Short mmCIF file of C-alpha atoms and ligand atoms in Angstrom, two decimals:
data_model
loop_
_atom_site.label_atom_id
_atom_site.label_comp_id
_atom_site.label_asym_id
_atom_site.label_seq_id
_atom_site.Cartn_x
_atom_site.Cartn_y
_atom_site.Cartn_z
CA MET A 2 352.31 298.18 241.66
CA GLY A 3 349.65 295.42 241.39
CA LYS A 4 346.43 296.07 239.52
CA ARG A 5 343.37 297.25 241.40
CA VAL A 6 341.03 294.44 241.61
CA THR A 7 337.21 294.87 241.73
CA THR A 8 335.42 293.03 244.38
CA GLN A 9 331.78 292.20 245.05
CA VAL A 10 329.59 293.49 247.95
CA SER A 11 329.52 290.65 250.40
CA ALA A 12 326.72 288.14 250.46
CA GLU A 13 325.95 289.14 254.07
CA GLU A 14 325.43 292.77 253.03
CA ILE A 15 323.15 291.84 250.21
CA ALA A 16 321.12 289.56 252.48
CA GLN A 17 320.79 292.38 254.93
CA GLN A 18 319.11 294.51 252.24
CA TYR A 19 316.64 291.81 251.42
CA LYS A 20 315.83 291.87 255.34
CA TYR A 21 314.90 295.42 254.93
CA ILE A 22 312.81 294.77 251.78
CA GLU A 23 310.90 292.14 254.03
CA ILE A 24 310.45 294.69 256.73
CA LEU A 25 309.18 297.29 254.24
CA ARG A 26 306.88 294.52 252.54
CA ASP A 27 305.15 294.05 255.83
CA TYR A 28 304.91 297.70 256.44
CA ASN A 29 303.27 298.18 253.02
CA GLN A 30 300.97 295.35 253.45
CA ALA A 31 299.61 296.85 256.47
CA ARG A 32 299.34 300.19 254.68
CA ILE A 33 297.55 298.65 251.79
CA SER A 34 294.95 297.07 254.06
CA ARG A 35 294.59 300.33 256.14
CA LEU A 36 294.22 302.63 253.03
CA GLY A 37 292.25 300.03 251.02
CA ARG A 38 294.58 300.96 247.86
CA PRO A 39 297.83 299.97 246.53
CA VAL A 40 300.86 302.04 247.56
CA LYS A 41 302.60 303.41 244.60
CA TYR A 42 305.89 305.02 243.54
CA ASN A 43 307.13 307.10 240.70
CA ILE A 44 310.40 307.35 239.45
CA GLU A 45 311.87 310.12 237.05
CA THR A 46 315.12 309.27 235.38
CA PHE A 47 317.55 311.85 234.02
CA GLY A 48 320.64 311.14 231.94
CA CYS A 49 322.11 308.14 230.32
CA GLN A 50 321.24 304.49 229.97
CA MET A 51 323.27 303.61 232.97
CA ASN A 52 320.82 305.74 235.13
CA GLU A 53 317.89 304.06 233.28
CA ASN A 54 319.41 300.71 234.23
CA ASP A 55 319.86 301.86 237.92
CA SER A 56 316.24 302.91 237.94
CA GLU A 57 315.17 299.54 236.83
CA ARG A 58 317.07 298.24 239.89
CA LEU A 59 315.24 300.63 242.20
CA SER A 60 312.08 299.44 240.61
CA GLY A 61 312.99 295.87 241.28
CA MET A 62 313.58 296.58 244.86
CA LEU A 63 310.38 298.53 245.15
CA SER A 64 308.18 296.04 243.64
CA GLU A 65 309.55 293.31 246.01
CA MET A 66 308.57 295.76 248.83
CA GLY A 67 304.94 295.75 247.63
CA TYR A 68 304.85 299.18 245.72
CA SER A 69 303.12 299.39 242.43
CA GLU A 70 304.51 301.74 239.85
CA SER A 71 302.49 304.91 238.97
CA ALA A 72 302.94 307.02 235.89
CA LYS A 73 301.81 310.00 237.99
CA ARG A 74 303.72 311.84 240.84
CA THR A 75 300.45 313.28 242.30
CA ASP A 76 299.04 309.92 243.37
CA SER A 77 302.40 308.43 244.50
CA ASP A 78 303.37 307.53 248.12
CA LEU A 79 307.09 307.64 247.10
CA ILE A 80 308.67 309.80 244.51
CA ILE A 81 312.36 309.30 243.24
CA PHE A 82 314.38 311.30 241.16
CA ASN A 83 317.50 309.64 239.61
CA THR A 84 319.65 312.55 238.60
CA CYS A 85 322.14 313.42 235.99
CA CYS A 86 324.79 316.22 236.05
CA VAL A 87 326.54 315.79 232.72
CA ARG A 88 325.20 319.31 231.59
CA GLU A 89 323.70 322.11 233.46
CA ASN A 90 320.35 321.93 231.99
CA ALA A 91 319.97 318.37 233.36
CA GLU A 92 320.56 319.70 236.92
CA GLN A 93 318.12 322.79 236.49
CA LYS A 94 315.22 320.43 235.49
CA VAL A 95 315.69 318.50 238.80
CA TYR A 96 315.43 321.63 240.86
CA GLY A 97 312.49 322.75 239.02
CA HIS A 98 310.70 319.42 239.81
CA LEU A 99 311.77 319.45 243.48
CA GLY A 100 310.47 322.83 244.09
CA ALA A 101 307.09 321.75 242.72
CA LEU A 102 306.95 318.84 245.08
CA LYS A 103 306.76 321.06 248.26
CA LYS A 104 302.95 321.54 247.83
CA LEU A 105 302.37 317.73 247.45
CA LYS A 106 304.28 317.11 250.60
CA GLU A 107 302.22 319.63 252.54
CA ASN A 108 299.09 317.97 251.59
CA ASN A 109 300.40 314.28 252.10
CA HIS A 110 302.74 313.90 255.16
CA GLU A 111 303.25 310.21 254.39
CA LEU A 112 304.71 311.01 251.11
CA VAL A 113 308.40 310.06 250.76
CA ILE A 114 310.69 311.96 248.40
CA ALA A 115 313.94 310.58 247.50
CA ILE A 116 316.66 311.83 245.30
CA CYS A 117 319.76 309.83 244.15
CA GLY A 118 322.12 309.53 241.10
CA CYS A 119 325.06 311.48 239.83
CA MET A 120 324.02 314.93 240.96
CA MET A 121 324.18 313.81 244.56
CA GLN A 122 327.88 312.92 244.37
CA GLN A 123 328.58 316.57 244.37
CA PRO A 124 328.83 317.84 248.04
CA GLU A 125 327.63 321.40 247.11
CA VAL A 126 324.43 319.81 245.52
CA VAL A 127 323.65 317.94 248.63
CA GLU A 128 324.24 320.94 250.73
CA HIS A 129 322.03 323.04 248.64
CA ILE A 130 319.24 320.50 248.91
CA ARG A 131 319.63 320.08 252.58
CA LYS A 132 319.19 323.93 252.93
CA VAL A 133 316.54 324.86 250.36
CA TYR A 134 314.48 321.64 249.84
CA LYS A 135 313.90 320.51 253.24
CA HIS A 136 310.92 318.46 252.16
CA VAL A 137 313.32 315.79 250.75
CA ASP A 138 313.53 312.70 252.91
CA ILE A 139 316.34 310.64 251.34
CA VAL A 140 319.53 311.55 249.52
CA PHE A 141 321.75 308.79 248.23
CA GLY A 142 324.34 308.63 245.49
CA THR A 143 325.61 306.36 242.77
CA HIS A 144 327.87 304.06 244.85
CA ASN A 145 325.29 302.87 247.49
CA LEU A 146 322.17 302.30 245.23
CA TYR A 147 321.83 298.64 246.56
CA LYS A 148 321.53 300.13 250.16
CA PHE A 149 318.24 301.77 249.12
CA PRO A 150 316.08 299.49 251.24
CA GLU A 151 317.96 300.21 254.40
CA LEU A 152 317.73 304.01 253.61
CA LEU A 153 314.09 304.00 252.96
CA ASN A 154 313.43 301.79 256.12
CA THR A 155 315.36 304.35 258.15
CA ALA A 156 313.39 307.27 256.60
CA VAL A 157 310.04 305.54 257.41
CA GLU A 158 310.97 304.91 261.00
CA ASN A 159 312.62 308.14 261.85
CA LYS A 160 310.73 310.74 259.62
CA GLY A 161 314.00 312.78 259.48
CA THR A 162 316.08 313.40 256.29
CA VAL A 163 318.40 310.60 255.55
CA ILE A 164 321.62 311.53 253.69
CA ASP A 165 324.07 308.84 252.64
CA VAL A 166 326.44 309.57 249.80
CA TRP A 167 329.76 307.48 249.42
CA ASP A 168 332.82 308.98 247.83
CA SER A 169 333.86 305.94 246.02
CA THR A 170 333.59 302.25 245.98
CA GLY A 171 335.85 299.46 244.51
CA SER A 172 332.78 296.95 244.75
CA ILE A 173 329.92 295.91 242.66
CA ALA A 174 326.54 294.71 244.16
CA GLU A 175 325.09 291.69 242.38
CA ASN A 176 322.00 289.83 242.85
CA MET A 177 319.74 292.68 243.77
CA PRO A 178 316.20 292.62 242.24
CA ILE A 179 315.42 294.29 238.87
CA THR A 180 312.15 295.12 237.17
CA ARG A 181 312.84 296.15 233.50
CA LYS A 182 310.89 298.77 231.46
CA GLU A 183 310.88 296.51 228.40
CA SER A 184 310.71 292.88 227.73
CA LEU A 185 312.20 292.43 224.43
CA LYS A 186 315.26 294.73 224.86
CA ALA A 187 317.39 294.95 227.92
CA TRP A 188 320.20 297.14 229.33
CA VAL A 189 323.04 295.12 230.75
CA THR A 190 325.66 297.13 232.61
CA VAL A 191 329.06 295.35 232.09
CA MET A 192 331.21 298.03 233.81
CA TYR A 193 330.72 301.04 236.09
CA GLY A 194 332.84 304.25 236.32
CA CYS A 195 335.33 305.84 234.08
CA ASN A 196 339.13 306.46 234.31
CA ASN A 197 339.50 308.90 231.41
CA PHE A 198 338.95 312.46 232.85
CA CYS A 199 338.07 314.06 229.58
CA SER A 200 338.66 317.69 230.67
CA TYR A 201 334.98 318.74 230.26
CA CYS A 202 333.37 315.85 231.85
CA ILE A 203 331.94 315.18 235.41
CA VAL A 204 331.37 311.46 235.00
CA PRO A 205 334.63 310.16 236.43
CA TYR A 206 333.98 312.29 239.60
CA VAL A 207 330.44 311.13 240.13
CA ARG A 208 330.64 307.58 239.05
CA GLY A 209 334.13 306.61 240.37
CA ARG A 210 336.90 304.43 238.80
CA GLU A 211 336.34 301.77 236.35
CA ARG A 212 334.82 298.46 237.71
CA SER A 213 334.03 295.43 235.48
CA ARG A 214 331.57 292.94 236.53
CA ASP A 215 332.46 289.36 236.68
CA ILE A 216 331.96 287.74 233.42
CA GLU A 217 329.88 284.79 235.03
CA GLU A 218 327.53 287.31 236.39
CA ILE A 219 326.90 288.98 232.99
CA ARG A 220 326.60 285.68 231.45
CA ASN A 221 323.96 284.58 234.00
CA GLU A 222 322.12 287.66 233.67
CA VAL A 223 322.05 287.27 229.82
CA VAL A 224 320.88 283.57 230.05
CA LYS A 225 318.14 284.67 232.44
CA LEU A 226 316.95 287.47 230.12
CA ALA A 227 316.94 285.00 227.08
CA GLN A 228 314.72 282.71 229.12
CA GLU A 229 312.29 285.36 229.87
CA GLY A 230 311.86 286.26 226.22
CA CYS A 231 314.35 289.15 225.67
CA ARG A 232 315.78 289.26 222.22
CA GLU A 233 318.17 292.15 222.25
CA ILE A 234 320.71 293.31 224.87
CA THR A 235 322.76 296.33 225.02
CA LEU A 236 325.93 296.08 227.00
CA LEU A 237 326.66 299.24 228.90
CA GLY A 238 329.78 300.99 230.18
CA GLN A 239 331.22 304.54 229.92
CA ASN A 240 334.27 302.95 228.17
CA VAL A 241 333.51 299.21 227.36
CA ASN A 242 336.99 298.86 225.73
CA SER A 243 338.40 298.80 229.24
CA TYR A 244 336.25 295.92 230.32
CA GLY A 245 338.28 293.33 232.26
CA LYS A 246 341.23 295.34 232.98
CA ASP A 247 340.41 295.35 236.61
CA LEU A 248 339.65 291.65 236.85
CA GLU A 249 341.78 288.79 238.03
CA GLY A 250 342.74 287.03 234.75
CA GLU A 251 342.92 287.88 231.05
CA TYR A 252 339.53 289.38 230.10
CA SER A 253 338.64 291.72 227.27
CA PHE A 254 335.57 293.24 225.91
CA ALA A 255 336.08 291.49 222.66
CA GLY A 256 336.36 288.28 224.53
CA LEU A 257 333.12 288.91 226.45
CA LEU A 258 331.32 289.75 223.05
CA ARG A 259 332.51 286.35 221.69
CA GLU A 260 331.33 284.66 224.97
CA LEU A 261 327.81 286.16 224.78
CA ASP A 262 327.43 285.60 221.04
CA ARG A 263 327.37 281.76 221.95
CA LEU A 264 324.31 282.01 224.05
CA ASP A 265 321.10 280.79 222.69
CA GLY A 266 317.96 282.91 222.61
CA ILE A 267 319.35 286.29 222.28
CA GLU A 268 319.18 287.58 218.71
CA ARG A 269 321.00 290.83 218.88
CA ILE A 270 323.88 292.22 221.05
CA ARG A 271 324.48 296.06 221.09
CA PHE A 272 327.09 297.91 223.24
CA MET A 273 328.11 301.35 224.07
CA THR A 274 330.40 303.37 224.60
CA SER A 275 333.66 302.76 222.72
CA HIS A 276 336.40 305.46 223.37
CA PRO A 277 338.31 305.83 220.07
CA LYS A 278 341.58 305.96 221.93
CA ASP A 279 341.54 302.28 222.70
CA LEU A 280 339.24 300.60 220.20
CA SER A 281 341.19 297.48 219.60
CA GLU A 282 341.45 295.51 216.29
CA GLU A 283 340.38 292.48 218.31
CA LEU A 284 337.16 294.36 218.99
CA ILE A 285 336.59 295.14 215.23
CA TYR A 286 337.09 291.47 214.49
CA ALA A 287 334.73 290.45 217.12
CA VAL A 288 332.10 292.72 215.83
CA ARG A 289 332.60 291.45 212.32
CA ASP A 290 332.70 287.79 213.19
CA CYS A 291 329.94 287.39 215.89
CA LYS A 292 326.66 286.75 214.33
CA LYS A 293 324.53 288.46 216.90
CA VAL A 294 326.75 291.51 217.45
CA CYS A 295 324.98 294.34 215.53
CA GLY A 296 326.90 296.31 212.94
CA HIS A 297 326.62 299.58 214.93
CA LEU A 298 329.31 301.46 216.79
CA HIS A 299 328.84 304.38 218.93
CA LEU A 300 332.26 306.07 218.70
CA PRO A 301 332.08 309.63 220.23
CA VAL A 302 334.54 312.00 218.44
CA GLN A 303 333.68 315.15 220.54
CA ALA A 304 335.38 317.52 218.26
CA GLY A 305 337.21 317.64 214.98
CA SER A 306 340.23 320.00 215.80
CA SER A 307 343.31 318.09 216.83
CA LYS A 308 344.11 321.21 219.10
CA ILE A 309 340.64 320.95 220.82
CA LEU A 310 340.93 317.25 221.18
CA GLU A 311 344.06 317.56 222.97
CA LYS A 312 342.49 320.20 225.33
CA MET A 313 339.81 317.86 225.86
CA ASN A 314 342.31 315.06 226.83
CA ARG A 315 340.77 312.64 224.38
CA LYS A 316 344.30 311.31 223.48
CA TYR A 317 343.69 311.00 219.64
CA SER A 318 344.00 313.51 216.92
CA LYS A 319 341.38 314.12 213.96
CA GLU A 320 343.64 312.13 211.67
CA GLN A 321 343.73 309.26 214.05
CA TYR A 322 339.96 309.27 214.41
CA LEU A 323 339.45 309.34 210.59
CA ASP A 324 341.85 306.54 210.17
CA LEU A 325 340.08 304.48 212.81
CA VAL A 326 336.82 305.02 210.93
CA GLU A 327 338.37 303.85 207.83
CA LYS A 328 339.69 300.72 209.44
CA VAL A 329 336.46 299.84 210.91
CA ARG A 330 334.79 300.40 207.43
CA LYS A 331 337.32 298.27 205.73
CA HIS A 332 336.59 295.23 207.97
CA ILE A 333 332.92 295.81 208.40
CA PRO A 334 331.65 297.73 205.31
CA ASP A 335 327.95 298.10 206.32
CA ILE A 336 328.63 299.20 209.86
CA SER A 337 326.47 302.30 210.95
CA LEU A 338 328.36 304.82 213.08
CA SER A 339 327.01 307.16 215.64
CA THR A 340 328.82 309.90 217.64
CA ASP A 341 328.79 312.45 220.22
CA ILE A 342 329.80 315.96 219.54
CA ILE A 343 330.52 319.06 221.77
CA VAL A 344 330.16 322.43 220.24
CA GLY A 345 331.81 325.52 221.86
CA PHE A 346 334.44 323.76 223.97
CA PRO A 347 336.76 326.77 225.55
CA GLY A 348 338.96 328.21 222.95
CA GLU A 349 337.00 326.62 220.08
CA THR A 350 337.80 329.07 217.08
CA GLU A 351 335.68 329.24 213.93
CA GLU A 352 338.68 327.19 212.26
CA ASP A 353 338.44 324.59 214.88
CA PHE A 354 334.75 324.30 214.43
CA ALA A 355 335.33 323.96 210.78
CA GLU A 356 337.28 320.89 211.51
CA THR A 357 334.27 319.39 213.51
CA LEU A 358 332.25 320.00 210.36
CA ASP A 359 334.91 318.32 208.18
CA VAL A 360 335.01 315.19 210.31
CA VAL A 361 331.12 315.05 210.05
CA ALA A 362 331.22 315.21 206.27
CA LYS A 363 334.22 312.82 206.07
CA ALA A 364 333.20 310.15 208.76
CA ARG A 365 329.51 310.33 207.40
CA PHE A 366 327.90 309.34 210.74
CA ASP A 367 324.46 307.75 210.63
CA MET A 368 323.45 309.90 213.64
CA ALA A 369 325.25 312.50 215.93
CA TYR A 370 324.16 313.46 219.40
CA THR A 371 325.09 317.10 219.55
CA PHE A 372 325.65 319.14 222.70
CA LEU A 373 326.43 322.74 223.66
CA TYR A 374 329.41 322.73 225.87
CA SER A 375 328.32 323.16 229.53
CA LYS A 376 330.70 324.24 232.19
CA ARG A 377 330.86 321.66 234.99
CA THR A 378 332.41 322.85 238.29
CA GLY A 379 335.46 320.76 239.24
CA THR A 380 336.44 319.86 235.84
CA PRO A 381 339.60 321.46 234.40
CA ALA A 382 337.92 322.95 231.42
CA ALA A 383 335.55 324.99 233.63
CA LYS A 384 338.61 326.93 234.65
CA ALA A 385 339.53 327.79 231.05
CA PRO A 386 339.65 331.65 230.47
CA ASP A 387 338.45 331.41 226.89
CA GLN A 388 334.79 330.33 227.40
CA ILE A 389 332.70 330.65 224.24
CA PRO A 390 329.58 333.01 224.38
CA GLU A 391 326.29 331.32 224.27
CA GLU A 392 325.06 332.81 220.99
CA VAL A 393 328.28 331.62 219.25
CA LYS A 394 327.87 328.11 220.38
CA LYS A 395 324.19 328.00 219.34
CA GLU A 396 324.87 329.44 215.88
CA ARG A 397 327.66 326.78 215.43
CA PHE A 398 325.33 324.07 216.87
CA ASP A 399 322.70 324.90 214.16
CA ARG A 400 325.01 324.69 211.39
CA LEU A 401 326.40 321.28 212.65
CA LEU A 402 322.91 320.06 212.95
CA ALA A 403 321.97 321.10 209.46
CA LEU A 404 325.02 319.22 208.06
CA GLN A 405 324.34 316.05 210.15
CA ASN A 406 320.76 316.03 209.07
CA HIS A 407 321.80 316.15 205.53
CA VAL A 408 324.29 313.40 205.86
CA SER A 409 321.85 311.12 207.81
CA ARG A 410 319.30 311.72 205.11
CA ASP A 411 321.66 310.94 202.30
CA ILE A 412 322.73 307.63 204.10
CA ASN A 413 319.09 306.55 204.55
CA ASP A 414 318.40 307.54 200.97
CA ARG A 415 320.72 304.64 199.95
CA LEU A 416 318.38 302.16 201.63
CA LEU A 417 315.59 302.95 199.16
CA GLY A 418 314.39 299.67 197.66
CA LYS A 419 316.61 297.63 199.98
CA GLU A 420 315.70 294.77 202.17
CA VAL A 421 316.45 294.96 205.72
CA GLU A 422 316.14 292.75 208.88
CA VAL A 423 313.91 294.34 211.44
CA LEU A 424 313.30 293.07 215.17
CA VAL A 425 309.64 293.95 215.59
CA GLU A 426 309.17 295.99 218.85
CA GLY A 427 305.53 296.77 218.79
CA LEU A 428 302.89 299.15 217.54
CA SER A 429 304.17 302.65 216.53
CA LYS A 430 302.92 305.41 218.57
CA SER A 431 300.76 307.08 215.87
CA SER A 432 298.82 304.10 214.58
CA LYS A 433 296.96 300.96 215.35
CA THR A 434 298.14 298.93 212.24
CA THR A 435 301.74 300.33 211.84
CA TYR A 436 304.49 298.36 213.67
CA THR A 437 307.84 299.61 214.46
CA GLY A 438 311.31 298.15 214.96
CA ARG A 439 314.90 298.61 214.27
CA THR A 440 317.37 297.23 211.89
CA ARG A 441 320.65 295.68 213.08
CA GLU A 442 322.13 299.05 212.16
CA ASN A 443 319.83 300.69 214.61
CA LYS A 444 317.59 302.43 212.04
CA ILE A 445 313.97 302.65 212.97
CA VAL A 446 311.70 301.19 210.41
CA ASN A 447 307.85 301.33 210.22
CA PHE A 448 305.57 298.91 208.32
CA LYS A 449 302.06 297.39 208.20
CA GLY A 450 302.00 294.30 210.35
CA SER A 451 300.14 292.33 212.83
CA PRO A 452 300.53 291.67 216.57
CA GLN A 453 301.88 288.16 216.41
CA LEU A 454 305.07 289.60 214.71
CA VAL A 455 306.11 291.40 217.93
CA GLY A 456 309.35 289.84 219.08
CA SER A 457 310.23 288.22 215.88
CA LEU A 458 312.84 289.11 213.11
CA VAL A 459 311.13 290.00 209.92
CA ARG A 460 312.40 291.31 206.39
CA VAL A 461 311.03 294.64 205.13
CA LYS A 462 311.60 296.25 201.88
CA ILE A 463 312.20 300.05 202.28
CA ASP A 464 309.93 302.25 200.02
CA THR A 465 310.12 305.60 201.82
CA VAL A 466 312.98 307.30 203.44
CA GLN A 467 312.82 310.05 206.21
CA THR A 468 315.76 311.66 208.04
CA TRP A 469 315.11 309.74 211.18
CA SER A 470 313.14 306.60 210.17
CA LEU A 471 312.28 304.38 207.10
CA LEU A 472 308.98 303.05 205.88
CA GLY A 473 308.62 299.76 204.18
CA LYS A 474 306.61 296.64 203.33
CA LEU A 475 306.94 293.17 204.77
CA VAL A 476 308.41 290.79 202.26
N1 SAH B 17 331.43 307.67 228.24
C1 SAH B 17 330.92 308.21 226.99
C2 SAH B 17 329.96 309.37 227.14
C3 SAH B 17 329.50 309.99 228.51
S1 SAH B 17 328.61 311.46 228.64
C4 SAH B 17 332.03 308.75 226.16
O1 SAH B 17 333.21 308.94 226.54
O2 SAH B 17 331.71 309.03 225.03
C5 SAH B 17 327.72 311.63 227.07
C6 SAH B 17 328.23 312.67 226.23
O3 SAH B 17 327.87 313.89 226.94
C7 SAH B 17 329.70 312.79 225.99
O4 SAH B 17 330.05 311.76 225.03
C8 SAH B 17 329.79 314.16 225.62
O5 SAH B 17 329.57 314.49 224.22
C9 SAH B 17 328.68 314.80 226.36
N2 SAH B 17 329.33 315.77 227.50
C10 SAH B 17 329.99 315.35 228.53
N3 SAH B 17 330.31 316.36 229.36
C11 SAH B 17 329.73 317.47 228.62
C12 SAH B 17 329.76 318.86 228.95
N4 SAH B 17 330.61 319.32 229.98
N5 SAH B 17 329.15 319.75 228.17
C13 SAH B 17 328.54 319.23 226.97
N6 SAH B 17 328.48 317.93 226.66
C14 SAH B 17 329.12 316.93 227.67
FE1 SF4 B 18 333.33 311.44 230.28
FE2 SF4 B 18 335.40 311.07 228.83
FE3 SF4 B 18 334.80 309.25 230.68
FE4 SF4 B 18 333.21 309.51 228.61
S1 SF4 B 18 335.28 308.81 228.56
S2 SF4 B 18 332.53 309.47 230.69
S3 SF4 B 18 333.26 311.83 228.14
S4 SF4 B 18 335.44 311.31 230.97
FE1 F3S B 19 324.49 311.78 233.46
FE2 F3S B 19 325.57 310.23 235.28
FE3 F3S B 19 324.95 309.19 232.91
S1 F3S B 19 326.10 312.30 234.95
S2 F3S B 19 325.08 310.96 231.68
S3 F3S B 19 323.50 310.07 234.48
S4 F3S B 19 326.73 308.75 234.23
#
């Protein structure tokens, strides 16, 4: 069997979408002069950085259509929810918001409400929205985001609900507009989808199979970002280690890092997520060797017990994970490690959970994102008979958090008196003279500075340590 090769959405299809953008721009110009005010949109994004990046694409299309962004839903002409379904609480939040919009729509019949993203890839969700939230105008999924101009145009013309969700795609849409939230740092998606089917996870069902972007497209995007003044990029993929496996030719993620490291202008390159089962030595060497690639690895362990890891279909044992951490540290001693951990996977006993605590103590993560297991319909783990009661999950979660906080604090304590390199991002939220930025290892550092430092690399000597951030003085 030959390998499945990812293709690009045809240039004609992309050109078609630009035509709809133009039609809507004319439409909006007429509205702006009729109303005597800008037409505005508001996007609420749930979930991961992939979704953030997708919302930046929607923003790009909307600004070309003549919409201005608004921070408020109440004064917007178009409201979009870009949804996530990785855990149940993410879904519940969306339904809450949608219900509240009914009143807004009653008061403003021209208001367009659109909902998209991962939740929409589940047929029962679309059915529920169709039945219960009749005030929603447009429903679309993760695979046809680039078709948003066409869908919006149909909704504006027909005034009926437009529903268009695709089951899958083998293509990637390039060359659509993008308006980014930040200018110094940018997300760059390098691959879409996931083939891993961890038994608890809905992502492979809602994001489809792995599809890598063409290396030329990625390089062009990064070059353009550098020209626009961007200093840091984060390469995104559910499993970046698989980058290139679906492309014609010999490509690897390590190769991509080495390629991007050579580009001028960008100071720092980050990436996420690496699946421990196929983190190659080649990648470790690339992180070690590439000047711009930061010494930070997000390496989700998910659980400590090998029995649970097997049930999760993670394809590594506790020992293999700890060996991998050791190997990474041997080659890159200063690397900072972050992880994801799920507490209360079906069948997790107190002994299994103790193994998770043991991994946290041994691996010494700089940071851990911890989650209560959430049952996702359609995934194998949801059918497991031995689900863990909520209160047991919560109690374990609290213990895990206490241990991780202790470890994070301890690691930060060792930075006291040390000098670190900080990319200055801007003023900190709480002060007019305190500036904030991150170290290469992704630690937040606050210090007294001045506006002209924003966007540059400075050296800061750490004099105060907290669990989640560091304070210091410019040197
Ligand atoms: N592709 C990445 C992460 C994707 S989802 C990876 O493989 O690591 C982000 C995190 O959400 C996961 O790492 C996992 O810790 C968590 N997660 C996924 N499904 C979950 C579920 N059903 N319940 C609780 N947490 C879940
Ligand atoms: Fe989900 Fe596993 Fe894929 Fe990550 S690797 S997105 S946890 S199935
Ligand atoms: Fe959520 Fe979809 Fe990301 S389910 S975590 S937004 S890929």
